Amino acid sequence: MKYTQWIITFANGFKISETVVTSWIIMAILIIAALLLTRDLKPVPTTKRQILLEYAIGALRNLVHGNMGDDVEKRMPNMLPYLGSLFLFFTLSNLIGLLGFKSPTTDVDTTLAWALMTVFLIYYQGMKAKGIGYWKGLMEPIPVMLPLNIVSEFATPISLTFRPFGNILGGTVIMGLLYQLLGFISTLIPNVTIPFLQLVIPVPLHLYFDLFAGCLQAFIFIMLTMVFVSNATE
């Protein structure tokens, strides 16, 4: 009876945020898309679907090799799948706001989780490449620089967290204020301005804030990840 009451109390106090639910939806979309797109693949591509997939993977591979070296898949075999998955999840998190969902990127917990994954990856690959000597880099070029180098280590996750969070949240706030303004104007001239207000003004801004800025922030994030990991393993 004691344990049952504890479970009921825990369940009553347990709440799932909208960000978590939206993240689950994005994961489900990516899993289903991966299963559908990778069915019946051939050694030699014969379908447009497989050709498109190989082109996308080839473009990602060229990007990673160009920034991290041609031997990156030998040194870090999971880097390519990690970056590809992160880019897709990041992009969908930004674009799902067009469907009326809350974008997970507007929640600082989401971007913080991505930043911490990248930071742990940096430390792991750095120690894998250099051993304990990796931490000696904190005293370069002279030991007196140790405090400043430690501060810079904290600056990395902070920068990775708040750059996408601020950009995406800023766009969301601007669009929310815009719709409030358009709603107020439509009450003044209801029958004349509604088509113009609902299409001509919001659509270009949605294309910029949700599509262009969302994809750009995802690209910047994986580029910074590659740069930081490369610097740690040099």
mmCIF file of C-alpha atoms in Angstrom:
data_model
loop_
_atom_site.group_PDB
_atom_site.id
_atom_site.type_symbol
_atom_site.label_atom_id
_atom_site.label_comp_id
_atom_site.label_asym_id
_atom_site.label_seq_id
_atom_site.Cartn_x
_atom_site.Cartn_y
_atom_site.Cartn_z
ATOM 1 C CA MET A 1 0.000 0.000 0.000
ATOM 2 C CA LYS A 2 2.884 2.329 0.814
ATOM 3 C CA TYR A 3 4.583 1.812 -2.553
ATOM 4 C CA THR A 4 1.292 2.074 -4.446
ATOM 5 C CA GLN A 5 0.559 5.418 -2.823
ATOM 6 C CA TRP A 6 4.059 6.646 -3.707
ATOM 7 C CA ILE A 7 3.591 5.662 -7.351
ATOM 8 C CA ILE A 8 0.213 7.440 -7.512
ATOM 9 C CA THR A 9 1.711 10.556 -5.919
ATOM 10 C CA PHE A 10 4.623 10.509 -8.363
ATOM 11 C CA ALA A 11 2.292 10.042 -11.341
ATOM 12 C CA ASN A 12 0.065 12.917 -10.243
ATOM 13 C CA GLY A 13 3.049 15.234 -9.951
ATOM 14 C CA PHE A 14 4.661 14.104 -13.204
ATOM 15 C CA LYS A 15 4.020 16.421 -16.116
ATOM 16 C CA ILE A 16 5.154 16.143 -19.714
ATOM 17 C CA SER A 17 5.875 19.480 -21.343
ATOM 18 C CA GLU A 18 4.768 20.454 -24.827
ATOM 19 C CA THR A 19 8.415 20.546 -25.873
ATOM 20 C CA VAL A 20 8.879 16.880 -24.967
ATOM 21 C CA VAL A 21 5.717 15.842 -26.816
ATOM 22 C CA THR A 22 6.782 17.766 -29.923
ATOM 23 C CA SER A 23 10.238 16.189 -29.725
ATOM 24 C CA TRP A 24 8.623 12.735 -29.621
ATOM 25 C CA ILE A 25 6.579 13.617 -32.701
ATOM 26 C CA ILE A 26 9.736 14.697 -34.538
ATOM 27 C CA MET A 27 11.500 11.473 -33.523
ATOM 28 C CA ALA A 28 8.556 9.434 -34.788
ATOM 29 C CA ILE A 29 8.601 11.321 -38.099
ATOM 30 C CA LEU A 30 12.337 10.723 -38.543
ATOM 31 C CA ILE A 31 12.101 7.033 -37.638
ATOM 32 C CA ILE A 32 9.170 6.398 -39.986
ATOM 33 C CA ALA A 33 10.848 8.382 -42.781
ATOM 34 C CA ALA A 34 14.097 6.429 -42.305
ATOM 35 C CA LEU A 35 12.268 3.090 -42.474
ATOM 36 C CA LEU A 36 10.318 4.078 -45.583
ATOM 37 C CA LEU A 37 13.224 5.663 -47.452
ATOM 38 C CA THR A 38 15.703 2.845 -46.797
ATOM 39 C CA ARG A 39 13.486 -0.022 -47.958
ATOM 40 C CA ASP A 40 14.760 -2.252 -50.765
ATOM 41 C CA LEU A 41 18.033 -0.437 -51.354
ATOM 42 C CA LYS A 42 20.218 -1.874 -54.123
ATOM 43 C CA PRO A 43 24.036 -1.993 -54.454
ATOM 44 C CA VAL A 44 23.581 0.093 -57.598
ATOM 45 C CA PRO A 45 20.899 2.799 -57.282
ATOM 46 C CA THR A 46 18.022 2.309 -59.700
ATOM 47 C CA THR A 47 15.318 4.493 -58.162
ATOM 48 C CA LYS A 48 15.059 8.243 -57.723
ATOM 49 C CA ARG A 49 14.593 7.717 -54.001
ATOM 50 C CA GLN A 50 17.910 5.892 -53.605
ATOM 51 C CA ILE A 51 19.710 8.337 -55.911
ATOM 52 C CA LEU A 52 18.431 11.243 -53.800
ATOM 53 C CA LEU A 53 19.494 9.515 -50.587
ATOM 54 C CA GLU A 54 22.976 8.783 -51.880
ATOM 55 C CA TYR A 55 23.325 12.354 -53.105
ATOM 56 C CA ALA A 56 22.325 13.741 -49.685
ATOM 57 C CA ILE A 57 24.667 11.391 -47.820
ATOM 58 C CA GLY A 58 27.464 12.150 -50.278
ATOM 59 C CA ALA A 59 27.000 15.889 -49.761
ATOM 60 C CA LEU A 60 27.139 15.439 -45.986
ATOM 61 C CA ARG A 61 30.206 13.209 -46.274
ATOM 62 C CA ASN A 62 31.999 15.796 -48.436
ATOM 63 C CA LEU A 63 31.134 18.517 -45.927
ATOM 64 C CA VAL A 64 32.459 16.474 -42.989
ATOM 65 C CA HIS A 65 35.607 15.393 -44.844
ATOM 66 C CA GLY A 66 36.277 18.976 -45.918
ATOM 67 C CA ASN A 67 36.154 20.222 -42.337
ATOM 68 C CA MET A 68 37.519 17.262 -40.362
ATOM 69 C CA GLY A 69 39.822 15.448 -42.790
ATOM 70 C CA ASP A 70 39.431 12.499 -45.134
ATOM 71 C CA ASP A 71 40.232 9.994 -42.372
ATOM 72 C CA VAL A 72 37.430 11.203 -40.090
ATOM 73 C CA GLU A 73 35.303 8.091 -40.659
ATOM 74 C CA LYS A 74 38.218 5.906 -39.615
ATOM 75 C CA ARG A 75 39.018 7.951 -36.503
ATOM 76 C CA MET A 76 35.392 8.768 -35.590
ATOM 77 C CA PRO A 77 33.095 6.287 -37.380
ATOM 78 C CA ASN A 78 29.949 7.603 -35.669
ATOM 79 C CA MET A 79 30.546 11.261 -36.504
ATOM 80 C CA LEU A 80 28.746 11.212 -39.862
ATOM 81 C CA PRO A 81 25.521 9.594 -38.534
ATOM 82 C CA TYR A 82 25.586 11.865 -35.483
ATOM 83 C CA LEU A 83 25.896 15.057 -37.507
ATOM 84 C CA GLY A 84 23.271 13.940 -40.022
ATOM 85 C CA SER A 85 20.776 13.000 -37.296
ATOM 86 C CA LEU A 86 21.443 16.215 -35.393
ATOM 87 C CA PHE A 87 20.948 18.326 -38.511
ATOM 88 C CA LEU A 88 17.655 16.624 -39.392
ATOM 89 C CA PHE A 89 16.314 16.827 -35.845
ATOM 90 C CA PHE A 90 17.420 20.453 -35.535
ATOM 91 C CA THR A 91 15.853 21.413 -38.869
ATOM 92 C CA LEU A 92 12.543 19.687 -38.176
ATOM 93 C CA SER A 93 12.442 21.262 -34.717
ATOM 94 C CA ASN A 94 12.596 24.667 -36.375
ATOM 95 C CA LEU A 95 10.163 23.883 -39.210
ATOM 96 C CA ILE A 96 7.489 22.148 -37.152
ATOM 97 C CA GLY A 97 6.319 25.537 -35.937
ATOM 98 C CA LEU A 98 4.774 26.028 -39.390
ATOM 99 C CA LEU A 99 2.315 23.241 -38.528
ATOM 100 C CA GLY A 100 1.145 24.939 -35.349
ATOM 101 C CA PHE A 101 3.370 23.018 -32.910
ATOM 102 C CA LYS A 102 5.680 24.679 -30.435
ATOM 103 C CA SER A 103 9.207 24.506 -31.805
ATOM 104 C CA PRO A 104 11.494 22.631 -29.368
ATOM 105 C CA THR A 105 14.245 25.086 -30.291
ATOM 106 C CA THR A 106 12.331 27.854 -28.525
ATOM 107 C CA ASP A 107 12.891 25.941 -25.268
ATOM 108 C CA VAL A 108 16.355 26.564 -23.839
ATOM 109 C CA ASP A 109 16.382 23.046 -22.352
ATOM 110 C CA THR A 110 16.459 21.590 -25.874
ATOM 111 C CA THR A 111 19.348 23.685 -27.150
ATOM 112 C CA LEU A 112 21.200 23.123 -23.871
ATOM 113 C CA ALA A 113 20.877 19.349 -24.327
ATOM 114 C CA TRP A 114 22.292 19.606 -27.863
ATOM 115 C CA ALA A 115 25.129 21.818 -26.640
ATOM 116 C CA LEU A 116 26.022 19.410 -23.830
ATOM 117 C CA MET A 117 26.096 16.479 -26.265
ATOM 118 C CA THR A 118 28.535 18.400 -28.438
ATOM 119 C CA VAL A 119 30.690 19.388 -25.444
ATOM 120 C CA PHE A 120 30.875 15.789 -24.201
ATOM 121 C CA LEU A 121 31.775 14.721 -27.737
ATOM 122 C CA ILE A 122 34.566 17.305 -27.817
ATOM 123 C CA TYR A 123 36.027 16.069 -24.530
ATOM 124 C CA TYR A 124 35.644 12.410 -25.457
ATOM 125 C CA GLN A 125 37.329 12.752 -28.836
ATOM 126 C CA GLY A 126 39.995 15.044 -27.410
ATOM 127 C CA MET A 127 40.940 12.557 -24.690
ATOM 128 C CA LYS A 128 40.700 9.673 -27.144
ATOM 129 C CA ALA A 129 43.211 11.403 -29.427
ATOM 130 C CA LYS A 130 45.582 12.879 -26.811
ATOM 131 C CA GLY A 131 44.873 11.058 -23.565
ATOM 132 C CA ILE A 132 45.292 13.016 -20.360
ATOM 133 C CA GLY A 133 47.523 15.403 -22.280
ATOM 134 C CA TYR A 134 44.384 16.939 -23.750
ATOM 135 C CA TRP A 135 43.863 18.884 -20.518
ATOM 136 C CA LYS A 136 47.390 20.293 -20.687
ATOM 137 C CA GLY A 137 46.078 22.496 -23.477
ATOM 138 C CA LEU A 138 44.354 24.576 -20.808
ATOM 139 C CA MET A 139 47.785 25.880 -19.776
ATOM 140 C CA GLU A 140 48.823 26.938 -23.271
ATOM 141 C CA PRO A 141 50.527 29.086 -24.384
ATOM 142 C CA ILE A 142 51.617 29.824 -20.796
ATOM 143 C CA PRO A 143 50.353 28.411 -17.467
ATOM 144 C CA VAL A 144 49.069 31.815 -16.347
ATOM 145 C CA MET A 145 46.375 31.503 -19.050
ATOM 146 C CA LEU A 146 44.728 28.606 -17.185
ATOM 147 C CA PRO A 147 41.876 30.684 -15.646
ATOM 148 C CA LEU A 148 41.007 32.304 -18.963
ATOM 149 C CA ASN A 149 41.104 28.966 -20.783
ATOM 150 C CA ILE A 150 38.761 27.460 -18.180
ATOM 151 C CA VAL A 151 36.331 30.349 -18.723
ATOM 152 C CA SER A 152 36.495 29.723 -22.469
ATOM 153 C CA GLU A 153 35.515 26.086 -21.858
ATOM 154 C CA PHE A 154 32.322 27.276 -20.187
ATOM 155 C CA ALA A 155 31.736 29.755 -23.002
ATOM 156 C CA THR A 156 31.456 26.952 -25.570
ATOM 157 C CA PRO A 157 28.231 25.328 -24.268
ATOM 158 C CA ILE A 158 26.746 28.742 -23.435
ATOM 159 C CA SER A 159 27.373 29.962 -26.971
ATOM 160 C CA LEU A 160 26.033 26.765 -28.546
ATOM 161 C CA THR A 161 22.937 26.944 -26.340
ATOM 162 C CA PHE A 162 21.861 30.546 -26.730
ATOM 163 C CA ARG A 163 22.731 31.140 -30.395
ATOM 164 C CA PRO A 164 19.976 28.899 -31.857
ATOM 165 C CA PHE A 165 17.641 29.527 -28.916
ATOM 166 C CA GLY A 166 17.848 33.297 -29.293
ATOM 167 C CA ASN A 167 17.495 33.303 -33.069
ATOM 168 C CA ILE A 168 14.517 30.949 -33.253
ATOM 169 C CA LEU A 169 12.759 32.415 -30.204
ATOM 170 C CA GLY A 170 13.289 35.915 -31.579
ATOM 171 C CA GLY A 171 11.609 34.950 -34.852
ATOM 172 C CA THR A 172 8.713 33.348 -32.967
ATOM 173 C CA VAL A 173 8.200 36.471 -30.856
ATOM 174 C CA ILE A 174 8.305 38.734 -33.907
ATOM 175 C CA MET A 175 5.724 36.605 -35.740
ATOM 176 C CA GLY A 176 3.486 36.553 -32.657
ATOM 177 C CA LEU A 177 3.608 40.344 -32.380
ATOM 178 C CA LEU A 178 2.970 40.649 -36.107
ATOM 179 C CA TYR A 179 -0.148 38.478 -35.941
ATOM 180 C CA GLN A 180 -1.444 40.526 -33.017
ATOM 181 C CA LEU A 181 -0.918 43.688 -35.042
ATOM 182 C CA LEU A 182 -2.601 42.192 -38.117
ATOM 183 C CA GLY A 183 -5.510 41.027 -35.990
ATOM 184 C CA PHE A 184 -5.952 44.537 -34.629
ATOM 185 C CA ILE A 185 -5.811 46.054 -38.132
ATOM 186 C CA SER A 186 -8.305 43.502 -39.470
ATOM 187 C CA THR A 187 -10.820 44.615 -36.838
ATOM 188 C CA LEU A 188 -10.573 48.145 -38.186
ATOM 189 C CA ILE A 189 -11.014 47.215 -41.879
ATOM 190 C CA PRO A 190 -12.409 43.657 -41.728
ATOM 191 C CA ASN A 191 -13.505 42.928 -45.297
ATOM 192 C CA VAL A 192 -10.797 44.709 -47.253
ATOM 193 C CA THR A 193 -7.501 43.884 -45.632
ATOM 194 C CA ILE A 194 -7.907 40.249 -44.496
ATOM 195 C CA PRO A 195 -6.605 38.526 -47.701
ATOM 196 C CA PHE A 196 -3.676 40.916 -47.891
ATOM 197 C CA LEU A 197 -2.861 40.664 -44.211
ATOM 198 C CA GLN A 198 -3.093 36.872 -44.059
ATOM 199 C CA LEU A 199 -1.004 36.113 -47.152
ATOM 200 C CA VAL A 200 1.182 38.898 -48.517
ATOM 201 C CA ILE A 201 2.703 40.042 -45.231
ATOM 202 C CA PRO A 202 3.137 36.856 -43.096
ATOM 203 C CA VAL A 203 4.266 34.375 -45.781
ATOM 204 C CA PRO A 204 7.627 36.008 -46.677
ATOM 205 C CA LEU A 205 8.411 36.436 -42.977
ATOM 206 C CA HIS A 206 7.555 32.792 -42.301
ATOM 207 C CA LEU A 207 9.848 31.772 -45.146
ATOM 208 C CA TYR A 208 12.657 33.746 -43.568
ATOM 209 C CA PHE A 209 12.218 33.053 -39.848
ATOM 210 C CA ASP A 210 10.985 29.454 -40.028
ATOM 211 C CA LEU A 211 12.559 28.092 -43.203
ATOM 212 C CA PHE A 212 15.723 30.053 -43.963
ATOM 213 C CA ALA A 213 16.771 30.967 -40.409
ATOM 214 C CA GLY A 214 15.845 27.495 -39.113
ATOM 215 C CA CYS A 215 17.945 25.656 -41.696
ATOM 216 C CA LEU A 216 20.759 28.180 -41.314
ATOM 217 C CA GLN A 217 20.948 27.723 -37.542
ATOM 218 C CA ALA A 218 20.991 23.934 -37.948
ATOM 219 C CA PHE A 219 23.839 24.232 -40.461
ATOM 220 C CA ILE A 220 25.798 26.611 -38.214
ATOM 221 C CA PHE A 221 25.393 24.260 -35.253
ATOM 222 C CA ILE A 222 26.834 21.226 -37.026
ATOM 223 C CA MET A 223 29.610 23.365 -38.522
ATOM 224 C CA LEU A 224 30.605 24.568 -35.051
ATOM 225 C CA THR A 225 30.458 20.987 -33.807
ATOM 226 C CA MET A 226 32.863 19.880 -36.531
ATOM 227 C CA VAL A 227 35.223 22.803 -35.873
ATOM 228 C CA PHE A 228 35.318 22.262 -32.104
ATOM 229 C CA VAL A 229 35.836 18.504 -32.384
ATOM 230 C CA SER A 230 38.570 18.993 -35.012
ATOM 231 C CA ASN A 231 40.389 21.496 -32.811
ATOM 232 C CA ALA A 232 40.194 19.094 -29.860
ATOM 233 C CA THR A 233 41.712 16.209 -31.835
ATOM 234 C CA GLU A 234 44.472 18.059 -33.672
#
